[in-house]
PDB file of C-alpha atoms and ligand atoms in Angstrom:
ATOM      1  CA  UNK A   1       0.000   0.000   0.000  1.00 97.00           C
ATOM      2  CA  UNK A   2       1.464   3.350  -0.975  1.00 98.00           C
ATOM      3  CA  UNK A   3       1.492   5.670   2.044  1.00 98.00           C
ATOM      4  CA  UNK A   4       0.932   8.970   0.238  1.00 98.00           C
ATOM      5  CA  UNK A   5      -2.376  10.510   1.399  1.00 98.00           C
ATOM      6  CA  UNK A   6      -3.161   7.481   3.621  1.00 98.00           C
ATOM      7  CA  UNK A   7      -4.030   7.719   7.316  1.00 98.00           C
ATOM      8  CA  UNK A   8      -1.598   5.663   9.387  1.00 99.00           C
ATOM      9  CA  UNK A   9      -1.952   4.888  13.102  1.00 99.00           C
ATOM     10  CA  UNK A  10       1.406   4.186  14.768  1.00 99.00           C
ATOM     11  CA  UNK A  11       1.625   2.837  18.328  1.00 99.00           C
ATOM     12  CA  UNK A  12       4.658   3.645  20.438  1.00 98.00           C
ATOM     13  CA  UNK A  13       5.113   6.685  18.201  1.00 98.00           C
ATOM     14  CA  UNK A  14       6.900   8.693  20.881  1.00 98.00           C
ATOM     15  CA  UNK A  15      10.298   7.022  20.918  1.00 98.00           C
ATOM     16  CA  UNK A  16      12.715   4.738  19.112  1.00 98.00           C
ATOM     17  CA  UNK A  17      11.500   3.074  15.942  1.00 98.00           C
ATOM     18  CA  UNK A  18       7.959   4.383  16.436  1.00 98.00           C
ATOM     19  CA  UNK A  19       9.161   7.989  16.403  1.00 98.00           C
ATOM     20  CA  UNK A  20      11.092   7.341  13.174  1.00 98.00           C
ATOM     21  CA  UNK A  21       8.070   5.601  11.669  1.00 99.00           C
ATOM     22  CA  UNK A  22       5.972   8.693  12.435  1.00 99.00           C
ATOM     23  CA  UNK A  23       8.506  11.143  10.951  1.00 99.00           C
ATOM     24  CA  UNK A  24       9.175   9.062   7.838  1.00 99.00           C
ATOM     25  CA  UNK A  25       5.502   8.244   7.178  1.00 99.00           C
ATOM     26  CA  UNK A  26       4.808  12.000   7.258  1.00 98.00           C
ATOM     27  CA  UNK A  27       7.680  12.548   4.798  1.00 98.00           C
ATOM     28  CA  UNK A  28       6.106   9.956   2.514  1.00 98.00           C
ATOM     29  CA  UNK A  29       2.932  12.041   2.413  1.00 98.00           C
ATOM     30  CA  UNK A  30       0.823  10.126   4.954  1.00 98.00           C
ATOM     31  CA  UNK A  31      -1.394  11.626   7.643  1.00 98.00           C
ATOM     32  CA  UNK A  32      -0.358  10.095  10.967  1.00 99.00           C
ATOM     33  CA  UNK A  33      -2.044   9.367  14.292  1.00 99.00           C
ATOM     34  CA  UNK A  34       0.758   8.736  16.802  1.00 99.00           C
ATOM     35  CA  UNK A  35      -0.173   6.883  19.951  1.00 98.00           C
ATOM     36  CA  UNK A  36       1.915   6.472  23.078  1.00 98.00           C
ATOM     37  CA  UNK A  37       1.680   5.949  26.814  1.00 98.00           C
ATOM     38  CA  UNK A  38       4.076   8.908  27.368  1.00 98.00           C
ATOM     39  CA  UNK A  39       2.632  12.392  26.751  1.00 98.00           C
ATOM     40  CA  UNK A  40       6.055  14.090  26.853  1.00 98.00           C
ATOM     41  CA  UNK A  41       7.315  11.817  24.054  1.00 98.00           C
ATOM     42  CA  UNK A  42       4.247  12.601  21.941  1.00 98.00           C
ATOM     43  CA  UNK A  43       4.840  16.325  22.492  1.00 98.00           C
ATOM     44  CA  UNK A  44       8.468  15.902  21.424  1.00 98.00           C
ATOM     45  CA  UNK A  45       7.620  14.047  18.234  1.00 98.00           C
ATOM     46  CA  UNK A  46       4.948  16.628  17.368  1.00 98.00           C
ATOM     47  CA  UNK A  47       7.438  19.435  17.816  1.00 98.00           C
ATOM     48  CA  UNK A  48      10.113  17.678  15.711  1.00 98.00           C
ATOM     49  CA  UNK A  49       7.627  16.807  12.955  1.00 98.00           C
ATOM     50  CA  UNK A  50       6.067  20.265  12.760  1.00 97.00           C
ATOM     51  CA  UNK A  51       3.416  18.717  10.501  1.00 98.00           C
ATOM     52  CA  UNK A  52       0.365  20.772  11.479  1.00 97.00           C
ATOM     53  CA  UNK A  53      -2.901  18.858  11.322  1.00 98.00           C
ATOM     54  CA  UNK A  54      -1.317  15.995   9.329  1.00 98.00           C
ATOM     55  CA  UNK A  55      -0.154  14.630  12.699  1.00 98.00           C
ATOM     56  CA  UNK A  56      -2.451  13.914  15.644  1.00 98.00           C
ATOM     57  CA  UNK A  57      -1.241  12.527  18.957  1.00 98.00           C
ATOM     58  CA  UNK A  58      -3.203  10.222  21.269  1.00 98.00           C
ATOM     59  CA  UNK A  59      -2.279   9.338  24.827  1.00 98.00           C
ATOM     60  CA  UNK A  60      -3.188   5.675  25.285  1.00 98.00           C
ATOM     61  CA  UNK A  61      -2.074   2.437  26.857  1.00 98.00           C
ATOM     62  CA  UNK A  62      -2.644  -0.270  24.231  1.00 98.00           C
ATOM     63  CA  UNK A  63      -3.149  -2.823  27.011  1.00 98.00           C
ATOM     64  CA  UNK A  64      -6.309  -0.969  28.142  1.00 98.00           C
ATOM     65  CA  UNK A  65      -9.050  -2.305  25.909  1.00 98.00           C
ATOM     66  CA  UNK A  66     -11.613   0.367  26.854  1.00 98.00           C
ATOM     67  CA  UNK A  67      -9.211   3.151  25.957  1.00 98.00           C
ATOM     68  CA  UNK A  68      -8.277   1.444  22.677  1.00 99.00           C
ATOM     69  CA  UNK A  69     -11.996   1.200  21.825  1.00 98.00           C
ATOM     70  CA  UNK A  70     -12.208   5.027  21.839  1.00 98.00           C
ATOM     71  CA  UNK A  71      -9.349   5.486  19.387  1.00 98.00           C
ATOM     72  CA  UNK A  72     -10.959   4.874  15.960  1.00 98.00           C
ATOM     73  CA  UNK A  73     -13.505   7.653  16.585  1.00 98.00           C
ATOM     74  CA  UNK A  74     -10.716  10.020  17.713  1.00 98.00           C
ATOM     75  CA  UNK A  75      -8.561   9.236  14.689  1.00 98.00           C
ATOM     76  CA  UNK A  76     -11.435   9.408  12.205  1.00 98.00           C
ATOM     77  CA  UNK A  77     -12.701  12.686  13.733  1.00 98.00           C
ATOM     78  CA  UNK A  78      -9.273  14.203  13.098  1.00 98.00           C
ATOM     79  CA  UNK A  79      -8.207  12.597   9.800  1.00 98.00           C
ATOM     80  CA  UNK A  80     -11.489  11.464   8.215  1.00 98.00           C
ATOM     81  CA  UNK A  81     -10.544   7.772   7.878  1.00 98.00           C
ATOM     82  CA  UNK A  82      -7.983   5.161   8.845  1.00 98.00           C
ATOM     83  CA  UNK A  83      -6.109   3.079   6.249  1.00 98.00           C
ATOM     84  CA  UNK A  84      -3.184   1.476   8.084  1.00 99.00           C
ATOM     85  CA  UNK A  85      -2.149   0.496  11.581  1.00 99.00           C
ATOM     86  CA  UNK A  86       1.421  -0.122  12.679  1.00 99.00           C
ATOM     87  CA  UNK A  87       1.472  -2.014  15.970  1.00 99.00           C
ATOM     88  CA  UNK A  88       4.953  -1.051  17.082  1.00 99.00           C
ATOM     89  CA  UNK A  89       4.590  -0.292  20.835  1.00 98.00           C
ATOM     90  CA  UNK A  90       6.270  -2.889  23.001  1.00 98.00           C
ATOM     91  CA  UNK A  91       8.336  -3.509  26.107  1.00 98.00           C
ATOM     92  CA  UNK A  92      10.961  -6.071  27.035  1.00 98.00           C
ATOM     93  CA  UNK A  93      11.227  -7.806  30.413  1.00 97.00           C
ATOM     94  CA  UNK A  94      14.067  -7.543  32.909  1.00 96.00           C
ATOM     95  CA  UNK A  95      16.747 -10.132  32.023  1.00 95.00           C
ATOM     96  CA  UNK A  96      15.467 -12.871  34.333  1.00 95.00           C
ATOM     97  CA  UNK A  97      14.968 -16.593  33.698  1.00 96.00           C
ATOM     98  CA  UNK A  98      11.470 -18.092  33.783  1.00 98.00           C
ATOM     99  CA  UNK A  99      12.214 -19.764  37.130  1.00 98.00           C
ATOM    100  CA  UNK A 100      12.790 -16.350  38.716  1.00 97.00           C
ATOM    101  CA  UNK A 101      10.462 -13.985  36.877  1.00 97.00           C
ATOM    102  CA  UNK A 102       7.529 -12.517  38.838  1.00 98.00           C
ATOM    103  CA  UNK A 103       3.950 -12.939  37.654  1.00 98.00           C
ATOM    104  CA  UNK A 104       3.541  -9.158  37.695  1.00 98.00           C
ATOM    105  CA  UNK A 105       6.195  -8.939  34.981  1.00 98.00           C
ATOM    106  CA  UNK A 106       4.700 -11.893  33.074  1.00 98.00           C
ATOM    107  CA  UNK A 107       1.301 -10.196  33.001  1.00 98.00           C
ATOM    108  CA  UNK A 108       2.666  -6.785  32.009  1.00 98.00           C
ATOM    109  CA  UNK A 109       4.838  -8.112  29.188  1.00 98.00           C
ATOM    110  CA  UNK A 110       2.076 -10.329  27.751  1.00 98.00           C
ATOM    111  CA  UNK A 111      -0.561  -7.612  28.179  1.00 98.00           C
ATOM    112  CA  UNK A 112       1.366  -4.909  26.358  1.00 98.00           C
ATOM    113  CA  UNK A 113       3.041  -6.936  23.602  1.00 98.00           C
ATOM    114  CA  UNK A 114       0.374  -9.518  22.809  1.00 98.00           C
ATOM    115  CA  UNK A 115      -2.963  -8.282  24.184  1.00 98.00           C
ATOM    116  CA  UNK A 116      -2.082  -4.714  23.154  1.00 99.00           C
ATOM    117  CA  UNK A 117      -1.502  -5.841  19.567  1.00 99.00           C
ATOM    118  CA  UNK A 118      -4.712  -7.901  19.598  1.00 99.00           C
ATOM    119  CA  UNK A 119      -6.691  -4.973  21.093  1.00 99.00           C
ATOM    120  CA  UNK A 120      -5.491  -2.595  18.393  1.00 99.00           C
ATOM    121  CA  UNK A 121      -5.934  -5.074  15.549  1.00 98.00           C
ATOM    122  CA  UNK A 122      -9.462  -6.156  16.505  1.00 98.00           C
ATOM    123  CA  UNK A 123     -10.546  -2.582  17.165  1.00 98.00           C
ATOM    124  CA  UNK A 124      -9.253  -1.069  13.924  1.00 99.00           C
ATOM    125  CA  UNK A 125      -9.773  -3.981  11.510  1.00 98.00           C
ATOM    126  CA  UNK A 126     -13.477  -3.289  10.804  1.00 98.00           C
ATOM    127  CA  UNK A 127     -12.492   0.243   9.759  1.00 98.00           C
ATOM    128  CA  UNK A 128      -9.637  -0.941   7.530  1.00 98.00           C
ATOM    129  CA  UNK A 129     -11.954  -3.431   5.811  1.00 98.00           C
ATOM    130  CA  UNK A 130     -14.201  -0.536   4.737  1.00 97.00           C
ATOM    131  CA  UNK A 131     -11.382   1.271   2.921  1.00 98.00           C
ATOM    132  CA  UNK A 132     -10.414   0.760  -0.744  1.00 97.00           C
ATOM    133  CA  UNK A 133      -7.033  -0.461   0.517  1.00 98.00           C
ATOM    134  CA  UNK A 134      -5.793  -1.149   4.046  1.00 98.00           C
ATOM    135  CA  UNK A 135      -2.715  -2.520   5.786  1.00 98.00           C
ATOM    136  CA  UNK A 136      -1.687  -3.963   9.171  1.00 99.00           C
ATOM    137  CA  UNK A 137       1.992  -4.092  10.154  1.00 99.00           C
ATOM    138  CA  UNK A 138       2.713  -5.865  13.430  1.00 99.00           C
ATOM    139  CA  UNK A 139       6.163  -5.568  14.966  1.00 99.00           C
ATOM    140  CA  UNK A 140       7.316  -8.916  16.350  1.00 98.00           C
ATOM    141  CA  UNK A 141      11.030  -9.533  16.950  1.00 98.00           C
ATOM    142  CA  UNK A 142      13.958 -11.785  16.151  1.00 98.00           C
ATOM    143  CA  UNK A 143      13.198 -12.897  19.734  1.00 98.00           C
ATOM    144  CA  UNK A 144       9.818 -14.122  18.442  1.00 98.00           C
ATOM    145  CA  UNK A 145      11.387 -16.877  16.316  1.00 98.00           C
ATOM    146  CA  UNK A 146      14.533 -17.780  18.280  1.00 98.00           C
ATOM    147  CA  UNK A 147      14.842 -17.884  22.072  1.00 97.00           C
ATOM    148  CA  UNK A 148      16.878 -15.369  24.070  1.00 97.00           C
ATOM    149  CA  UNK A 149      17.521 -16.682  27.598  1.00 97.00           C
ATOM    150  CA  UNK A 150      16.331 -14.135  30.150  1.00 96.00           C
ATOM    151  CA  UNK A 151      13.703 -12.863  27.674  1.00 97.00           C
ATOM    152  CA  UNK A 152      11.523 -15.984  27.409  1.00 98.00           C
ATOM    153  CA  UNK A 153       8.276 -14.254  28.403  1.00 98.00           C
ATOM    154  CA  UNK A 154       8.965 -11.420  25.956  1.00 98.00           C
ATOM    155  CA  UNK A 155       9.831 -14.033  23.313  1.00 98.00           C
ATOM    156  CA  UNK A 156       6.599 -15.927  23.979  1.00 98.00           C
ATOM    157  CA  UNK A 157       4.593 -12.700  23.561  1.00 99.00           C
ATOM    158  CA  UNK A 158       6.426 -11.818  20.341  1.00 98.00           C
ATOM    159  CA  UNK A 159       6.020 -15.368  18.991  1.00 98.00           C
ATOM    160  CA  UNK A 160       2.315 -14.864  19.721  1.00 98.00           C
ATOM    161  CA  UNK A 161       2.386 -11.642  17.702  1.00 99.00           C
ATOM    162  CA  UNK A 162       4.074 -13.519  14.844  1.00 98.00           C
ATOM    163  CA  UNK A 163       1.476 -16.326  14.748  1.00 98.00           C
ATOM    164  CA  UNK A 164      -1.381 -13.872  15.207  1.00 98.00           C
ATOM    165  CA  UNK A 165      -0.114 -11.915  12.221  1.00 99.00           C
ATOM    166  CA  UNK A 166       0.410 -15.023  10.089  1.00 98.00           C
ATOM    167  CA  UNK A 167      -3.180 -16.006  10.876  1.00 98.00           C
ATOM    168  CA  UNK A 168      -4.401 -12.537   9.942  1.00 98.00           C
ATOM    169  CA  UNK A 169      -2.493 -12.718   6.681  1.00 98.00           C
ATOM    170  CA  UNK A 170      -4.266 -15.960   5.784  1.00 98.00           C
ATOM    171  CA  UNK A 171      -7.681 -14.697   6.899  1.00 98.00           C
ATOM    172  CA  UNK A 172      -7.361 -11.442   4.978  1.00 98.00           C
ATOM    173  CA  UNK A 173      -5.815 -12.807   1.759  1.00 98.00           C
ATOM    174  CA  UNK A 174      -8.970 -12.270  -0.265  1.00 97.00           C
ATOM    175  CA  UNK A 175      -9.702  -8.822   1.150  1.00 98.00           C
ATOM    176  CA  UNK A 176      -8.437  -5.278   0.592  1.00 98.00           C
ATOM    177  CA  UNK A 177      -6.223  -5.466   3.711  1.00 98.00           C
ATOM    178  CA  UNK A 178      -2.550  -6.402   3.377  1.00 98.00           C
ATOM    179  CA  UNK A 179      -0.642  -7.803   6.351  1.00 99.00           C
ATOM    180  CA  UNK A 180       3.064  -7.641   7.257  1.00 99.00           C
ATOM    181  CA  UNK A 181       5.187  -8.873  10.163  1.00 98.00           C
ATOM    182  CA  UNK A 182       8.352  -7.006  11.046  1.00 99.00           C
ATOM    183  CA  UNK A 183      11.098  -8.959  12.759  1.00 98.00           C
ATOM    184  CA  UNK A 184      13.744  -6.535  13.958  1.00 98.00           C
ATOM    185  CA  UNK A 185      17.106  -7.716  15.209  1.00 98.00           C
ATOM    186  CA  UNK A 186      19.066  -5.462  17.556  1.00 97.00           C
ATOM    187  CA  UNK A 187      18.073  -1.820  17.064  1.00 98.00           C
ATOM    188  CA  UNK A 188      19.756   1.109  18.842  1.00 97.00           C
ATOM    189  CA  UNK A 189      16.846   2.436  20.941  1.00 97.00           C
ATOM    190  CA  UNK A 190      16.247   3.069  24.652  1.00 96.00           C
ATOM    191  CA  UNK A 191      13.908   0.074  24.955  1.00 96.00           C
ATOM    192  CA  UNK A 192      15.712  -1.314  28.014  1.00 95.00           C
ATOM    193  CA  UNK A 193      15.252   1.945  29.924  1.00 95.00           C
ATOM    194  CA  UNK A 194      11.765   2.658  28.563  1.00 96.00           C
ATOM    195  CA  UNK A 195      10.620  -0.836  29.566  1.00 96.00           C
ATOM    196  CA  UNK A 196      11.947  -0.459  33.108  1.00 93.00           C
ATOM    197  CA  UNK A 197      14.025  -3.558  32.405  1.00 91.00           C
ATOM    198  CA  UNK A 198      16.945  -2.669  34.659  1.00 82.00           C
ATOM    199  CA  UNK A 199      20.331  -1.173  34.121  1.00 68.00           C
ATOM    200  CA  UNK A 200      22.282  -3.198  31.622  1.00 62.00           C
ATOM    201  CA  UNK A 201      24.733  -2.110  28.990  1.00 49.00           C
ATOM    202  CA  UNK A 202      23.809  -4.710  26.388  1.00 46.00           C
ATOM    203  CA  UNK A 203      20.755  -4.251  24.194  1.00 46.00           C
ATOM    204  CA  UNK A 204      17.651  -6.348  24.498  1.00 46.00           C
ATOM    205  CA  UNK A 205      17.565  -8.432  21.373  1.00 47.00           C
ATOM    206  CA  UNK A 206      21.178  -8.525  20.438  1.00 45.00           C
ATOM    207  CA  UNK A 207      23.300  -9.181  23.471  1.00 47.00           C
ATOM    208  CA  UNK A 208      25.406  -6.061  22.993  1.00 50.00           C
ATOM    209  CA  UNK A 209      26.174  -6.477  19.293  1.00 63.00           C
ATOM    210  CA  UNK A 210      26.226  -3.751  16.721  1.00 83.00           C
ATOM    211  CA  UNK A 211      22.772  -2.281  16.389  1.00 95.00           C
ATOM    212  CA  UNK A 212      20.850  -0.846  13.453  1.00 98.00           C
ATOM    213  CA  UNK A 213      19.793   2.810  13.701  1.00 98.00           C
ATOM    214  CA  UNK A 214      16.058   3.287  14.381  1.00 98.00           C
ATOM    215  CA  UNK A 215      15.777   5.487  11.264  1.00 98.00           C
ATOM    216  CA  UNK A 216      17.122   2.641   9.083  1.00 98.00           C
ATOM    217  CA  UNK A 217      14.746   0.187  10.789  1.00 98.00           C
ATOM    218  CA  UNK A 218      11.763   2.471  10.118  1.00 99.00           C
ATOM    219  CA  UNK A 219      12.713   2.857   6.444  1.00 98.00           C
ATOM    220  CA  UNK A 220      12.884  -0.927   6.019  1.00 98.00           C
ATOM    221  CA  UNK A 221       9.431  -1.320   7.640  1.00 99.00           C
ATOM    222  CA  UNK A 222       7.757   1.416   5.579  1.00 99.00           C
ATOM    223  CA  UNK A 223       9.326   0.053   2.367  1.00 99.00           C
ATOM    224  CA  UNK A 224       7.904  -3.327   3.417  1.00 98.00           C
ATOM    225  CA  UNK A 225       4.388  -1.882   3.687  1.00 98.00           C
ATOM    226  CA  UNK A 226       4.698  -0.068   0.351  1.00 98.00           C
ATOM    227  CA  UNK A 227       5.863  -3.320  -1.319  1.00 98.00           C
ATOM    228  CA  UNK A 228       3.211  -5.370   0.502  1.00 98.00           C
ATOM    229  CA  UNK A 229       5.843  -7.729   1.980  1.00 98.00           C
ATOM    230  CA  UNK A 230       4.612 -10.501   4.301  1.00 98.00           C
ATOM    231  CA  UNK A 231       7.860 -10.949   6.293  1.00 98.00           C
ATOM    232  CA  UNK A 232      10.046  -7.914   6.904  1.00 98.00           C
ATOM    233  CA  UNK A 233      13.405  -8.830   8.450  1.00 98.00           C
ATOM    234  CA  UNK A 234      14.923  -5.687   9.952  1.00 98.00           C
ATOM    235  CA  UNK A 235      18.716  -5.929  10.121  1.00 98.00           C
ATOM    236  CA  UNK A 236      21.324  -8.437   8.964  1.00 97.00           C
ATOM    237  CA  UNK A 237      21.271 -10.200  12.372  1.00 97.00           C
ATOM    238  CA  UNK A 238      17.542 -10.989  12.035  1.00 98.00           C
ATOM    239  CA  UNK A 239      18.071 -12.264   8.469  1.00 98.00           C
ATOM    240  CA  UNK A 240      21.049 -14.387   9.491  1.00 97.00           C
ATOM    241  CA  UNK A 241      19.330 -15.906  12.544  1.00 97.00           C
ATOM    242  CA  UNK A 242      16.251 -16.739  10.496  1.00 97.00           C
ATOM    243  CA  UNK A 243      18.482 -18.636   8.062  1.00 97.00           C
ATOM    244  CA  UNK A 244      20.504 -20.352  10.816  1.00 97.00           C
ATOM    245  CA  UNK A 245      17.395 -21.382  12.734  1.00 96.00           C
ATOM    246  CA  UNK A 246      16.097 -23.188   9.643  1.00 97.00           C
ATOM    247  CA  UNK A 247      19.296 -25.014   8.676  1.00 98.00           C
ATOM    248  CA  UNK A 248      20.627 -25.827  12.193  1.00 97.00           C
ATOM    249  CA  UNK A 249      17.945 -25.109  14.820  1.00 96.00           C
ATOM    250  CA  UNK A 250      19.706 -26.584  17.853  1.00 97.00           C
ATOM    251  CA  UNK A 251      23.008 -24.969  16.977  1.00 96.00           C
ATOM    252  CA  UNK A 252      21.247 -21.633  16.516  1.00 97.00           C
ATOM    253  CA  UNK A 253      19.700 -21.817  20.002  1.00 97.00           C
ATOM    254  CA  UNK A 254      23.080 -22.633  21.551  1.00 96.00           C
ATOM    255  CA  UNK A 255      24.732 -19.819  19.614  1.00 95.00           C
ATOM    256  CA  UNK A 256      22.328 -17.247  21.106  1.00 95.00           C
ATOM    257  CA  UNK A 257      22.604 -18.830  24.559  1.00 95.00           C
ATOM    258  CA  UNK A 258      26.387 -18.249  24.446  1.00 94.00           C
ATOM    259  CA  UNK A 259      25.937 -14.624  23.357  1.00 90.00           C
ATOM    260  CA  UNK A 260      23.476 -13.983  26.183  1.00 91.00           C
ATOM    261  CA  UNK A 261      25.973 -15.135  28.825  1.00 87.00           C
ATOM    262  CA  UNK A 262      27.440 -11.619  28.522  1.00 75.00           C
ATOM    263  CA  UNK A 263      24.290 -10.229  30.106  1.00 73.00           C
ATOM    264  CA  UNK A 264      24.327 -10.447  33.885  1.00 60.00           C
ATOM    265  CA  UNK A 265      21.171 -12.027  35.266  1.00 62.00           C
TER     266      UNK A 265
HETATM  267  N1  LIG B 301      15.088  -2.277  20.103  1.00 67.57           N
HETATM  268  C1  LIG B 301      15.240  -3.517  19.683  1.00 67.57           C
HETATM  269  O1  LIG B 301      16.366  -4.046  19.639  1.00 67.57           O
HETATM  270  C2  LIG B 301      14.054  -4.313  19.221  1.00 67.57           C
HETATM  271  C3  LIG B 301      14.295  -5.544  18.595  1.00 67.57           C
HETATM  272  C4  LIG B 301      13.213  -6.302  18.164  1.00 67.57           C
HETATM  273  C5  LIG B 301      11.926  -5.837  18.324  1.00 67.57           C
HETATM  274  N2  LIG B 301      11.700  -4.645  18.944  1.00 67.57           N
HETATM  275  C6  LIG B 301      10.326  -4.195  19.071  1.00 67.57           C
HETATM  276  O2  LIG B 301      10.162  -2.988  18.347  1.00 67.57           O
HETATM  277  C7  LIG B 301       9.130  -2.201  18.935  1.00 67.57           C
HETATM  278  C8  LIG B 301       9.636  -0.786  19.186  1.00 67.57           C
HETATM  279  O3  LIG B 301      10.710  -0.872  20.099  1.00 67.57           O
HETATM  280  P1  LIG B 301      11.771   0.292  20.346  1.00 67.57           P
HETATM  281  O4  LIG B 301      13.080  -0.367  20.458  1.00 67.57           O
HETATM  282  O5  LIG B 301      11.577   1.389  19.377  1.00 67.57           O
HETATM  283  O6  LIG B 301      11.331   0.725  21.814  1.00 67.57           O
HETATM  284  P2  LIG B 301      11.217   2.165  22.522  1.00 67.57           P
HETATM  285  O7  LIG B 301      11.162   1.895  23.975  1.00 67.57           O
HETATM  286  O8  LIG B 301      12.259   3.086  21.998  1.00 67.57           O
HETATM  287  O9  LIG B 301       9.803   2.688  22.000  1.00 67.57           O
HETATM  288  C9  LIG B 301       8.625   2.036  22.362  1.00 67.57           C
HETATM  289  C10 LIG B 301       7.525   3.064  22.529  1.00 67.57           C
HETATM  290  O10 LIG B 301       6.331   2.379  22.908  1.00 67.57           O
HETATM  291  C11 LIG B 301       5.702   3.099  23.963  1.00 67.57           C
HETATM  292  N3  LIG B 301       4.900   2.178  24.767  1.00 67.57           N
HETATM  293  C12 LIG B 301       5.338   1.235  25.626  1.00 67.57           C
HETATM  294  N4  LIG B 301       4.316   0.602  26.198  1.00 67.57           N
HETATM  295  C13 LIG B 301       3.195   1.147  25.688  1.00 67.57           C
HETATM  296  C14 LIG B 301       1.811   0.924  25.894  1.00 67.57           C
HETATM  297  N5  LIG B 301       1.393   0.015  26.772  1.00 67.57           N
HETATM  298  N6  LIG B 301       0.919   1.660  25.206  1.00 67.57           N
HETATM  299  C15 LIG B 301       1.342   2.614  24.325  1.00 67.57           C
HETATM  300  N7  LIG B 301       2.639   2.875  24.100  1.00 67.57           N
HETATM  301  C16 LIG B 301       3.561   2.161  24.765  1.00 67.57           C
HETATM  302  C17 LIG B 301       6.869   3.683  24.753  1.00 67.57           C
HETATM  303  O11 LIG B 301       6.446   4.792  25.552  1.00 67.57           O
HETATM  304  C18 LIG B 301       7.812   4.076  23.631  1.00 67.57           C
HETATM  305  O12 LIG B 301       7.547   5.387  23.171  1.00 67.57           O
HETATM  306  C19 LIG B 301       8.718  -2.951  20.196  1.00 67.57           C
HETATM  307  O13 LIG B 301       7.561  -3.699  19.932  1.00 67.57           O
HETATM  308  C20 LIG B 301       9.887  -3.864  20.474  1.00 67.57           C
HETATM  309  O14 LIG B 301       9.511  -4.992  21.202  1.00 67.57           O
HETATM  310  C21 LIG B 301      12.737  -3.862  19.391  1.00 67.57           C
END
């Protein structure tokens, strides 16, 4: 789906990849509704974008179903329609093994990453189906197809996002709505801090390896929407691990396990 003149809802639009998605979608001629749980981040992105009424901002927690239910009316009142949703908002967990992780963290990580994505998708899908052309991009993770020790709950939520999105793709094949899954590798954002995941120097999905810039990640995702790609691998690490997992699954798991030993937990 070409983004020019389309209305795109972007969750987690205040920081990291979401912020870059907002700025670049605007540059591609889209109208954007940016959603975030942090008002100050929304204010920042609005001031950077300086896009007038082509950008609206919406304070919302995607895990709160009642709040999500109000959003289509808000977005349509401002922009007149909604053509595309990008479910990008997400949080990681503290680097703790399953045996040690608290149920409060389990619930939060599943609620935001999986239920949040389901809430947004179910709420906006009826509106997308009414448009001449629509698109859903869900952001999963490299951690959604290969396990990262210490991030197993996050990985389970992101694997859920992946399967949910694959199911949506199949269900919507004969409709006007295209579906994409993004699988980023390690991206240079503040996700560890923003998620309240502790104070570690290594990044969440990459164990301290070289990271891709959020602007490059956003470009890859928006190109993926415009080319109607099903799978969008974001970064050479995600591409490589996807390949390795298929040709040598056990070896691939051990390889990541070794990398993750660098992260104290
Ligand atoms: N950074 C990485 O290495 C990496 C790798 C793979 C996948 N991802 C995924 O990419 C997405 C974006 O991550 P990022 O690195 O840009 O993170 P980030 O922390 O920089 O940005 C995430 C944004 O989502 C917002 N947010 C968090 N919880 C929310 C909620 N409940 N409701 C609404 N907004 C909420 C945050 O306030 C923040 O603005 C996430 O889904 C993440 O899991 C990140």
